[in-house]
Short mmCIF file of C-alpha atoms in Angstrom, two decimals:
data_model
loop_
_atom_site.label_atom_id
_atom_site.label_comp_id
_atom_site.label_asym_id
_atom_site.label_seq_id
_atom_site.Cartn_x
_atom_site.Cartn_y
_atom_site.Cartn_z
CA UNK A 1 125.67 82.97 101.41
CA UNK A 2 124.39 86.46 100.36
CA UNK A 3 127.04 88.92 99.28
CA UNK A 4 129.67 86.23 98.85
CA UNK A 5 131.15 85.37 95.49
CA UNK A 6 131.74 81.70 94.96
CA UNK A 7 134.96 80.55 93.41
CA UNK A 8 134.79 77.77 90.84
CA UNK A 9 136.70 74.64 91.87
CA UNK A 10 140.19 74.34 90.40
CA UNK A 11 140.68 71.92 87.51
CA UNK A 12 141.87 68.45 88.51
CA UNK A 13 145.65 68.04 88.46
CA UNK A 14 147.09 66.74 85.23
CA UNK A 15 148.14 63.11 85.33
CA UNK A 16 151.83 62.56 85.57
CA UNK A 17 152.99 60.66 82.53
CA UNK A 18 156.23 58.80 82.08
CA UNK A 19 157.81 58.63 78.66
CA UNK A 20 159.14 55.30 77.40
CA UNK A 21 162.67 56.68 77.62
CA UNK A 22 162.19 57.62 81.29
CA UNK A 23 160.90 54.13 82.04
CA UNK A 24 163.98 52.59 80.48
CA UNK A 25 166.19 54.53 82.88
CA UNK A 26 164.35 53.71 86.07
CA UNK A 27 166.33 51.59 88.55
CA UNK A 28 165.21 48.07 89.50
CA UNK A 29 163.02 47.84 92.62
CA UNK A 30 163.57 45.75 95.75
CA UNK A 31 161.49 46.91 98.73
CA UNK A 32 162.59 44.00 100.91
CA UNK A 33 166.25 45.09 100.88
CA UNK A 34 167.71 45.75 104.35
CA UNK A 35 171.45 45.67 103.64
CA UNK A 36 172.58 47.58 100.58
CA UNK A 37 173.40 45.38 97.58
CA UNK A 38 175.00 47.67 95.01
CA UNK A 39 175.18 44.93 92.36
CA UNK A 40 171.37 44.71 92.37
CA UNK A 41 171.26 48.09 90.65
CA UNK A 42 173.07 46.96 87.51
CA UNK A 43 170.75 47.32 84.53
CA UNK A 44 171.28 46.56 80.83
CA UNK A 45 169.44 48.90 78.45
CA UNK A 46 169.21 47.62 74.83
CA UNK A 47 169.63 50.40 72.28
CA UNK A 48 170.98 51.03 68.84
CA UNK A 49 173.86 53.30 67.94
CA UNK A 50 175.07 55.09 64.81
CA UNK A 51 178.63 53.90 64.23
CA UNK A 52 180.62 56.88 62.91
CA UNK A 53 182.90 56.16 59.96
CA UNK A 54 185.10 59.22 60.47
CA UNK A 55 185.45 60.84 63.87
CA UNK A 56 186.20 64.19 62.24
CA UNK A 57 182.52 64.42 61.31
CA UNK A 58 181.10 63.36 64.69
CA UNK A 59 180.19 66.88 65.87
CA UNK A 60 178.25 67.62 62.67
CA UNK A 61 176.53 64.25 62.72
CA UNK A 62 175.55 64.72 66.37
CA UNK A 63 173.96 68.08 65.57
CA UNK A 64 172.07 66.68 62.58
CA UNK A 65 170.74 63.67 64.50
CA UNK A 66 169.71 65.85 67.44
CA UNK A 67 167.68 68.04 65.08
CA UNK A 68 166.10 65.00 63.42
CA UNK A 69 165.31 63.58 66.89
CA UNK A 70 167.22 60.37 66.25
CA UNK A 71 169.59 60.78 69.21
CA UNK A 72 168.78 59.40 72.64
CA UNK A 73 166.96 62.30 74.40
CA UNK A 74 168.38 61.70 77.88
CA UNK A 75 170.71 64.33 79.26
CA UNK A 76 172.28 62.11 81.94
CA UNK A 77 173.78 59.76 79.34
CA UNK A 78 176.55 60.98 77.07
CA UNK A 79 175.38 60.58 73.46
CA UNK A 80 178.91 59.93 72.20
CA UNK A 81 180.18 56.51 73.34
CA UNK A 82 183.05 54.18 72.43
CA UNK A 83 182.18 51.75 69.64
CA UNK A 84 180.50 48.59 71.03
CA UNK A 85 183.08 46.50 69.15
CA UNK A 86 186.07 46.23 71.49
CA UNK A 87 188.60 46.17 68.64
CA UNK A 88 187.13 49.30 67.05
CA UNK A 89 186.91 51.00 70.46
CA UNK A 90 190.61 50.42 71.16
CA UNK A 91 191.35 52.08 67.82
CA UNK A 92 189.32 55.16 68.83
CA UNK A 93 186.05 54.22 67.16
CA UNK A 94 182.98 56.20 68.31
CA UNK A 95 179.23 55.92 67.99
CA UNK A 96 176.15 58.02 68.71
CA UNK A 97 173.39 56.54 70.90
CA UNK A 98 170.00 56.51 69.20
CA UNK A 99 166.55 56.92 70.71
CA UNK A 100 164.27 54.14 71.83
CA UNK A 101 162.28 52.82 68.87
CA UNK A 102 165.35 52.37 66.75
CA UNK A 103 165.83 49.07 68.55
CA UNK A 104 167.53 45.87 67.55
CA UNK A 105 164.41 44.79 65.65
CA UNK A 106 164.62 47.97 63.62
CA UNK A 107 167.94 47.12 62.06
CA UNK A 108 166.24 45.55 59.06
CA UNK A 109 163.47 48.16 59.01
CA UNK A 110 164.73 51.60 57.91
CA UNK A 111 161.17 52.88 58.33
CA UNK A 112 162.07 53.43 62.01
CA UNK A 113 164.78 55.84 60.95
CA UNK A 114 164.39 59.50 60.06
CA UNK A 115 165.14 60.70 56.55
CA UNK A 116 168.37 62.29 57.84
CA UNK A 117 169.53 59.01 59.38
CA UNK A 118 168.63 57.04 56.23
CA UNK A 119 170.60 59.51 54.13
CA UNK A 120 173.70 59.25 56.34
CA UNK A 121 173.46 55.43 56.22
CA UNK A 122 173.21 55.46 52.41
CA UNK A 123 176.24 57.76 52.23
CA UNK A 124 178.08 55.37 54.60
CA UNK A 125 178.86 58.12 57.10
CA UNK A 126 177.22 56.01 59.80
CA UNK A 127 176.08 52.43 60.23
CA UNK A 128 173.39 51.16 62.61
CA UNK A 129 174.63 48.66 65.23
CA UNK A 130 173.17 47.21 68.45
CA UNK A 131 174.43 48.81 71.68
CA UNK A 132 173.94 47.63 75.25
CA UNK A 133 174.12 50.51 77.71
CA UNK A 134 175.23 49.32 81.14
CA UNK A 135 173.89 51.32 84.09
CA UNK A 136 175.11 50.57 87.60
CA UNK A 137 174.72 51.81 91.16
CA UNK A 138 176.91 54.86 90.52
CA UNK A 139 174.44 56.11 87.88
CA UNK A 140 171.39 56.41 90.15
CA UNK A 141 170.69 59.39 92.43
CA UNK A 142 170.35 59.22 96.23
CA UNK A 143 166.73 60.12 96.87
CA UNK A 144 164.68 60.02 93.69
CA UNK A 145 166.09 56.72 92.46
CA UNK A 146 167.94 54.54 94.97
CA UNK A 147 165.86 55.25 98.07
CA UNK A 148 162.64 55.38 96.05
CA UNK A 149 163.40 51.84 94.86
CA UNK A 150 164.08 50.24 98.24
CA UNK A 151 161.84 52.01 100.78
CA UNK A 152 158.23 50.83 101.35
CA UNK A 153 155.70 52.46 99.04
CA UNK A 154 153.82 54.03 101.95
CA UNK A 155 156.97 55.96 102.92
CA UNK A 156 157.85 57.52 99.60
CA UNK A 157 156.11 60.87 100.16
CA UNK A 158 158.70 62.25 102.59
CA UNK A 159 161.91 60.35 101.90
CA UNK A 160 164.70 61.74 104.13
CA UNK A 161 166.76 63.98 101.90
CA UNK A 162 167.93 66.95 103.96
CA UNK A 163 170.91 66.78 106.29
CA UNK A 164 173.43 69.08 107.92
CA UNK A 165 177.02 68.73 106.81
CA UNK A 166 179.64 69.84 109.34
CA UNK A 167 183.07 69.11 107.93
CA UNK A 168 182.97 65.42 107.06
CA UNK A 169 179.96 64.61 109.28
CA UNK A 170 176.49 64.33 107.73
CA UNK A 171 173.80 64.80 110.38
CA UNK A 172 170.39 63.17 109.83
CA UNK A 173 167.19 63.65 111.86
CA UNK A 174 165.34 60.45 110.98
CA UNK A 175 161.70 60.15 111.95
CA UNK A 176 160.63 56.99 113.73
CA UNK A 177 159.05 55.38 110.66
CA UNK A 178 162.37 55.49 108.77
CA UNK A 179 164.58 54.08 111.52
CA UNK A 180 164.05 50.48 110.39
CA UNK A 181 165.86 51.49 107.19
CA UNK A 182 168.44 53.77 108.84
CA UNK A 183 171.47 51.69 107.79
CA UNK A 184 170.35 51.64 104.17
CA UNK A 185 169.64 55.37 104.13
CA UNK A 186 172.97 56.25 105.74
CA UNK A 187 175.01 54.00 103.47
CA UNK A 188 173.43 55.41 100.31
CA UNK A 189 173.86 58.97 101.59
CA UNK A 190 177.54 58.27 102.26
CA UNK A 191 178.01 56.79 98.78
CA UNK A 192 176.33 59.70 97.02
CA UNK A 193 177.97 62.60 98.92
CA UNK A 194 181.76 62.61 98.52
CA UNK A 195 182.24 65.27 101.22
CA UNK A 196 180.63 63.03 103.86
CA UNK A 197 182.80 60.47 105.63
CA UNK A 198 180.56 59.84 108.65
CA UNK A 199 176.77 59.72 108.92
CA UNK A 200 175.06 60.25 112.29
CA UNK A 201 171.45 60.30 113.45
CA UNK A 202 170.11 62.49 116.26
CA UNK A 203 168.35 60.42 118.94
CA UNK A 204 166.75 63.16 121.02
CA UNK A 205 166.00 66.88 120.99
CA UNK A 206 168.83 69.38 121.30
CA UNK A 207 169.45 70.15 124.97
CA UNK A 208 167.07 67.46 126.31
CA UNK A 209 169.93 65.37 127.71
CA UNK A 210 172.47 68.12 128.44
CA UNK A 211 172.53 71.73 129.62
CA UNK A 212 175.14 72.38 126.93
CA UNK A 213 172.69 72.09 124.00
CA UNK A 214 174.23 68.88 122.74
CA UNK A 215 172.25 65.72 121.92
CA UNK A 216 172.58 61.95 121.96
CA UNK A 217 173.48 60.48 118.59
CA UNK A 218 174.34 57.25 116.83
CA UNK A 219 176.88 56.68 114.08
CA UNK A 220 175.12 54.95 111.20
CA UNK A 221 177.84 54.70 108.57
CA UNK A 222 181.43 55.66 107.87
CA UNK A 223 184.34 56.52 110.12
CA UNK A 224 183.77 56.71 113.91
CA UNK A 225 185.38 60.14 113.95
CA UNK A 226 183.44 63.24 115.03
CA UNK A 227 186.38 65.65 115.24
CA UNK A 228 185.55 68.02 112.41
CA UNK A 229 187.12 70.99 110.67
CA UNK A 230 184.72 73.62 109.36
CA UNK A 231 185.25 76.77 107.33
CA UNK A 232 182.61 79.47 107.67
CA UNK A 233 182.79 83.17 106.78
CA UNK A 234 186.45 82.63 105.83
CA UNK A 235 187.13 81.45 109.39
CA UNK A 236 188.37 78.03 110.49
CA UNK A 237 186.93 76.01 113.37
CA UNK A 238 187.81 72.65 114.91
CA UNK A 239 185.61 70.81 117.39
CA UNK A 240 184.13 67.49 118.45
CA UNK A 241 180.65 67.49 116.89
CA UNK A 242 179.26 65.34 119.70
CA UNK A 243 180.33 67.78 122.44
CA UNK A 244 179.35 71.22 121.09
CA UNK A 245 176.48 72.80 119.14
CA UNK A 246 177.00 73.63 115.49
CA UNK A 247 174.39 74.13 112.77
CA UNK A 248 175.55 74.84 109.22
CA UNK A 249 172.03 76.04 108.35
CA UNK A 250 172.71 79.17 110.41
CA UNK A 251 175.61 80.38 108.23
CA UNK A 252 173.38 82.96 106.53
CA UNK A 253 172.22 84.29 109.88
CA UNK A 254 175.80 84.49 111.17
CA UNK A 255 176.71 86.58 108.12
CA UNK A 256 173.64 88.82 108.46
CA UNK A 257 174.29 89.73 112.07
CA UNK A 258 178.06 90.14 111.79
CA UNK A 259 177.44 92.44 108.85
CA UNK A 260 175.72 94.83 111.27
CA UNK A 261 178.87 95.22 113.38
CA UNK A 262 181.25 98.04 112.50
CA UNK A 263 185.02 98.13 112.90
CA UNK A 264 186.00 99.36 116.35
CA UNK A 265 182.64 98.53 117.97
CA UNK A 266 182.35 96.30 121.04
CA UNK A 267 180.09 93.23 121.07
CA UNK A 268 179.11 91.00 123.99
CA UNK A 269 178.38 87.48 122.70
CA UNK A 270 176.71 85.91 125.73
CA UNK A 271 176.16 82.39 124.32
CA UNK A 272 179.02 82.26 121.83
CA UNK A 273 179.38 78.52 121.24
CA UNK A 274 182.58 77.85 119.29
CA UNK A 275 182.47 81.39 117.88
CA UNK A 276 180.42 81.54 114.65
CA UNK A 277 179.55 85.19 115.43
CA UNK A 278 182.61 86.15 117.47
CA UNK A 279 185.43 84.97 115.19
CA UNK A 280 184.16 86.59 111.93
CA UNK A 281 183.47 89.77 113.91
CA UNK A 282 187.02 89.72 115.26
CA UNK A 283 188.36 89.46 111.72
CA UNK A 284 186.44 92.69 111.01
CA UNK A 285 188.35 94.35 113.87
CA UNK A 286 185.33 94.29 116.17
CA UNK A 287 186.08 93.89 119.88
CA UNK A 288 184.20 90.82 121.17
CA UNK A 289 183.71 89.51 124.69
CA UNK A 290 182.66 85.92 123.87
CA UNK A 291 181.34 83.49 126.47
CA UNK A 292 180.04 79.94 126.68
CA UNK A 293 179.15 77.76 129.65
CA UNK A 294 180.12 74.51 127.89
CA UNK A 295 183.81 73.74 128.65
CA UNK A 296 184.20 71.97 125.29
CA UNK A 297 182.74 74.93 123.40
CA UNK A 298 185.02 77.23 125.37
CA UNK A 299 188.07 75.12 124.46
CA UNK A 300 187.13 75.18 120.77
CA UNK A 301 186.43 78.92 120.99
CA UNK A 302 189.92 79.55 122.39
CA UNK A 303 191.38 77.40 119.61
CA UNK A 304 189.44 79.37 116.97
CA UNK A 305 190.68 82.68 118.40
CA UNK A 306 194.28 81.54 118.02
CA UNK A 307 193.75 79.69 114.72
CA UNK A 308 192.19 82.75 113.09
CA UNK A 309 194.65 85.21 114.67
CA UNK A 310 192.08 87.43 116.37
CA UNK A 311 193.63 87.44 119.85
CA UNK A 312 193.68 91.26 119.92
CA UNK A 313 189.92 91.46 119.37
CA UNK A 314 188.17 88.34 120.71
CA UNK A 315 188.30 87.61 124.45
CA UNK A 316 186.92 84.12 125.35
CA UNK A 317 185.20 83.32 128.68
CA UNK A 318 183.66 80.25 130.31
CA UNK A 319 180.90 81.42 132.67
CA UNK A 320 177.19 81.49 133.39
CA UNK A 321 175.47 83.74 130.85
CA UNK A 322 173.47 85.87 133.26
CA UNK A 323 176.49 86.61 135.47
CA UNK A 324 178.66 87.17 132.39
CA UNK A 325 176.50 90.04 131.11
CA UNK A 326 177.29 92.12 134.20
CA UNK A 327 180.90 90.95 134.40
CA UNK A 328 181.56 91.81 130.74
CA UNK A 329 180.24 95.37 131.18
CA UNK A 330 182.60 95.94 134.10
CA UNK A 331 185.53 94.17 132.46
CA UNK A 332 185.21 96.19 129.24
CA UNK A 333 185.57 99.43 131.17
CA UNK A 334 188.72 98.33 133.02
CA UNK A 335 190.56 96.39 130.31
CA UNK A 336 193.91 97.78 129.17
CA UNK A 337 195.59 98.61 126.91
CA UNK A 338 192.71 100.41 125.26
CA UNK A 339 194.54 101.28 122.03
CA UNK A 340 195.04 98.65 119.32
CA UNK A 341 197.21 99.51 116.32
CA UNK A 342 196.47 97.54 113.18
CA UNK A 343 198.29 97.53 109.87
CA UNK A 344 196.43 97.35 106.61
CA UNK A 345 197.62 94.85 103.95
CA UNK A 346 200.49 96.21 101.81
CA UNK A 347 199.49 98.06 98.69
CA UNK A 348 201.46 99.29 95.73
CA UNK A 349 202.42 102.95 95.65
CA UNK A 350 202.19 104.77 92.34
CA UNK A 351 204.07 107.82 93.61
CA UNK A 352 207.71 108.14 92.66
CA UNK A 353 210.29 109.83 94.81
CA UNK A 354 213.99 109.49 95.46
CA UNK A 355 213.31 107.48 98.62
CA UNK A 356 210.38 105.32 97.42
CA UNK A 357 210.77 103.24 94.26
CA UNK A 358 207.85 103.05 91.89
CA UNK A 359 205.34 100.32 92.92
CA UNK A 360 207.09 99.69 96.26
CA UNK A 361 204.78 98.05 98.87
CA UNK A 362 203.34 100.56 101.32
CA UNK A 363 201.77 99.66 104.67
CA UNK A 364 199.46 102.00 106.53
CA UNK A 365 198.56 101.77 110.21
CA UNK A 366 195.62 102.99 112.24
CA UNK A 367 194.70 102.89 115.89
CA UNK A 368 191.40 101.61 117.25
CA UNK A 369 190.33 102.62 120.75
CA UNK A 370 188.46 100.08 122.86
CA UNK A 371 185.02 101.55 123.65
CA UNK A 372 183.80 101.86 127.23
CA UNK A 373 180.42 100.35 126.43
CA UNK A 374 179.07 97.56 124.23
CA UNK A 375 177.27 98.44 121.02
CA UNK A 376 175.63 95.00 120.70
CA UNK A 377 174.64 92.06 122.89
CA UNK A 378 174.09 88.73 121.10
CA UNK A 379 172.05 86.01 122.83
CA UNK A 380 171.84 82.94 120.61
CA UNK A 381 170.12 80.36 122.78
CA UNK A 382 166.64 80.26 121.23
CA UNK A 383 165.15 77.80 123.72
CA UNK A 384 165.70 80.09 126.71
CA UNK A 385 167.65 83.26 125.81
CA UNK A 386 164.68 85.51 126.62
CA UNK A 387 164.80 84.31 130.23
CA UNK A 388 168.27 85.89 130.56
CA UNK A 389 167.01 89.40 129.74
CA UNK A 390 166.45 90.26 133.40
CA UNK A 391 170.24 90.61 133.66
CA UNK A 392 169.90 93.93 131.79
CA UNK A 393 167.77 95.49 134.54
CA UNK A 394 169.95 98.19 136.11
CA UNK A 395 172.95 97.13 134.02
CA UNK A 396 174.15 100.73 133.68
CA UNK A 397 172.64 102.12 136.89
CA UNK A 398 174.66 105.19 137.95
CA UNK A 399 176.45 105.35 134.58
CA UNK A 400 174.02 107.58 132.72
CA UNK A 401 176.91 109.88 131.80
CA UNK A 402 178.31 107.29 129.38
CA UNK A 403 175.35 107.65 127.03
CA UNK A 404 173.15 110.16 125.25
CA UNK A 405 172.50 112.99 125.90
CA UNK A 406 175.78 113.34 127.80
CA UNK A 407 177.80 111.69 125.01
CA UNK A 408 177.12 110.58 121.44
CA UNK A 409 176.96 106.93 122.52
CA UNK A 410 173.60 105.15 122.25
CA UNK A 411 172.47 102.39 124.56
CA UNK A 412 173.29 98.96 123.09
CA UNK A 413 171.22 96.90 120.69
CA UNK A 414 170.15 93.49 121.99
CA UNK A 415 169.80 90.62 119.52
CA UNK A 416 167.96 87.77 121.24
CA UNK A 417 166.94 84.52 119.55
CA UNK A 418 163.77 82.53 120.28
CA UNK A 419 161.56 79.77 118.89
CA UNK A 420 157.89 79.95 117.90
CA UNK A 421 155.50 77.03 118.36
CA UNK A 422 152.32 78.28 120.09
CA UNK A 423 149.19 78.96 118.00
CA UNK A 424 148.24 82.59 117.48
CA UNK A 425 144.65 81.59 118.18
CA UNK A 426 145.47 81.26 121.89
CA UNK A 427 143.41 83.33 124.24
CA UNK A 428 144.76 86.79 124.91
CA UNK A 429 144.47 86.04 128.59
CA UNK A 430 146.98 83.22 128.33
CA UNK A 431 150.42 83.92 129.78
CA UNK A 432 152.79 85.34 127.18
CA UNK A 433 155.27 82.95 125.64
CA UNK A 434 158.23 83.30 123.36
CA UNK A 435 156.57 81.30 120.62
CA UNK A 436 153.89 81.58 117.94
CA UNK A 437 152.60 79.88 114.79
CA UNK A 438 154.67 79.89 111.58
CA UNK A 439 153.39 82.62 109.26
CA UNK A 440 153.01 80.47 106.18
CA UNK A 441 150.22 80.24 103.63
CA UNK A 442 149.38 76.81 105.05
CA UNK A 443 148.98 78.31 108.51
CA UNK A 444 146.69 80.98 107.07
CA UNK A 445 144.54 78.30 105.41
CA UNK A 446 144.28 76.40 108.69
CA UNK A 447 143.05 79.50 110.53
CA UNK A 448 140.63 80.69 107.83
CA UNK A 449 139.20 79.71 104.48
CA UNK A 450 140.67 76.84 102.50
CA UNK A 451 140.80 79.02 99.39
CA UNK A 452 141.69 82.71 99.54
CA UNK A 453 143.01 85.21 97.04
CA UNK A 454 146.67 86.26 96.90
CA UNK A 455 145.80 89.64 98.44
CA UNK A 456 143.87 87.97 101.23
CA UNK A 457 146.74 85.59 101.88
CA UNK A 458 149.22 88.47 102.05
CA UNK A 459 146.98 90.34 104.48
CA UNK A 460 146.56 87.25 106.64
CA UNK A 461 150.30 86.57 106.71
CA UNK A 462 150.94 90.18 107.73
CA UNK A 463 148.36 89.84 110.53
CA UNK A 464 149.99 86.63 111.79
CA UNK A 465 153.42 88.31 111.70
CA UNK A 466 152.08 91.15 113.81
CA UNK A 467 150.58 88.67 116.26
CA UNK A 468 153.91 86.85 116.55
CA UNK A 469 155.67 90.09 117.29
CA UNK A 470 153.13 91.04 119.91
CA UNK A 471 153.45 87.75 121.76
CA UNK A 472 157.24 87.93 121.75
CA UNK A 473 157.07 91.52 123.01
CA UNK A 474 154.82 90.33 125.83
CA UNK A 475 157.35 87.65 126.75
CA UNK A 476 160.20 90.18 126.76
CA UNK A 477 158.06 92.60 128.79
CA UNK A 478 157.37 89.96 131.40
CA UNK A 479 161.04 89.12 131.92
CA UNK A 480 162.36 92.70 131.84
CA UNK A 481 159.38 94.05 133.81
CA UNK A 482 158.81 96.81 131.27
CA UNK A 483 156.02 97.33 128.73
CA UNK A 484 157.48 96.87 125.24
CA UNK A 485 154.16 97.03 123.37
CA UNK A 486 154.39 100.81 122.76
CA UNK A 487 157.82 100.14 121.20
CA UNK A 488 156.64 97.43 118.79
CA UNK A 489 157.30 99.57 115.72
CA UNK A 490 160.93 99.99 116.83
CA UNK A 491 161.50 96.29 117.44
CA UNK A 492 162.73 94.15 114.54
CA UNK A 493 161.52 90.56 114.23
CA UNK A 494 163.74 88.62 111.84
CA UNK A 495 162.72 85.15 110.63
CA UNK A 496 165.87 83.01 110.77
CA UNK A 497 164.66 79.56 109.66
CA UNK A 498 161.90 76.99 109.97
CA UNK A 499 163.01 74.36 112.48
CA UNK A 500 159.91 72.18 112.02
CA UNK A 501 156.50 72.50 110.28
CA UNK A 502 155.12 74.52 113.19
CA UNK A 503 158.31 75.78 114.79
CA UNK A 504 160.24 78.86 113.70
CA UNK A 505 163.43 80.49 114.88
CA UNK A 506 163.45 84.28 115.17
CA UNK A 507 165.95 86.98 116.03
CA UNK A 508 164.42 89.87 117.96
CA UNK A 509 166.42 93.12 117.91
CA UNK A 510 165.70 96.13 120.09
CA UNK A 511 167.63 98.93 121.76
CA UNK A 512 167.95 98.64 125.54
CA UNK A 513 165.49 101.21 126.98
CA UNK A 514 167.00 103.73 129.36
CA UNK A 515 164.26 102.98 131.90
CA UNK A 516 165.66 99.44 132.17
CA UNK A 517 169.36 100.21 131.83
CA UNK A 518 169.44 102.89 134.54
CA UNK A 519 166.93 101.35 136.93
CA UNK A 520 168.18 100.62 140.43
CA UNK A 521 169.60 97.12 140.53
CA UNK A 522 167.63 94.42 142.27
CA UNK A 523 168.18 90.72 142.61
CA UNK A 524 166.69 89.22 139.44
CA UNK A 525 164.12 86.52 139.93
CA UNK A 526 164.69 83.56 137.66
CA UNK A 527 164.59 79.83 137.59
CA UNK A 528 166.40 77.44 135.35
CA UNK A 529 167.84 78.68 132.10
CA UNK A 530 171.50 79.33 132.85
CA UNK A 531 172.67 76.91 130.16
CA UNK A 532 174.44 78.53 127.23
CA UNK A 533 174.73 77.67 123.59
#
């Protein structure tokens, strides 16, 4: 094509080679296995070893034989082993494992030895002896070795390796093609992860069988106990994993958002779950009105409030999210007492006086005043949180005097979570949705050329990001009946995590516009979507 510079094809990928040593340490293969047989993975590896005459010299000899490349070059096996002779071993005898090639047949052929090794043999510092290295099931790794040896060859490209760990429960999301081997996979996972005591598999999508964002599951291995204890952000939680929603992959996002809250601010957590935002915020002396529709989440939230001693700051509720937004605004303004006195941890005083001994503990106290308005609203229900935004229409109607320019108080920030799955190539006339295509290099390649430069890729990713933001703004505009497109530069779109290859989770942050907050209240039109996280 005229004016277009062709790019030469990339060189073919280099062939993957396996060294003889790596082959020796591969596990045995049995692709017909359905119930785990740990004894099958016992393997005897014939080697030779340098028997050390005096253990005082073993460190020097190890260094010399490493430099001469006589030692076994395999980091997962300790080079220093007990002497293969049981009598010598009980007396503390040691040996150094030697590389492949100095095998049993090489005992009578010093030509297989390096000059350094020959010298040490002549000087009787070491002697060459046969050594059988015994490898068993405990030696092999979960994914790259055990599962790779027992799963069908056509399923080795995407062996299940990732899982969520909540307390002692390991949570798998097995695809259909791996379910025939689910017991094997779960048993190996349990063996290879000491923190896991129970392995479960999700049977359907989150929220598809319950309005409480739970899911059907099956216990594949381990104890039939789903009552877990979790520590996150230095906070402790207890809950039944089958009855509430918890995702350990969101810990980073919990930390990011809570880090935005300042001491003495007020936060309305509309879909609080068991409190992964609310409890850490309470420990920062942030006032939190925390709500969840799920009675089990509410019970665990109340337990977490007490367990983490944040009763003065976190107020739990069990209500519909849309109704709670309005209720919380009214309740915050009427709650008393409004002054909370907190003591700082004791510190050592370095001032000496007749009444205060040197280094005596000193406590200081300060008073926090409960604000009249919320600084933040958190809406963590990505599947439908945007549909709750109509509750903000007229939320502060008639209360303009609480905010700028009459006071120094700004209208609250709203942090609403959503998913993205719809292609950005959709027609602009299509109804706005809350979802878009993941802005990855792969997505760029699908939409354009198969091969593009780094600069072109960066530009394409930026364009896709802008398109995502626009579609989400359209969705928010539709629900709140207000045009957010002129405010796009003021709206933050934060990528939380990839849920699936073409499904992303975002956090959208924007300040509640005065035109929405002070509008005359009307009955919001909405359908389903009252379930809370």
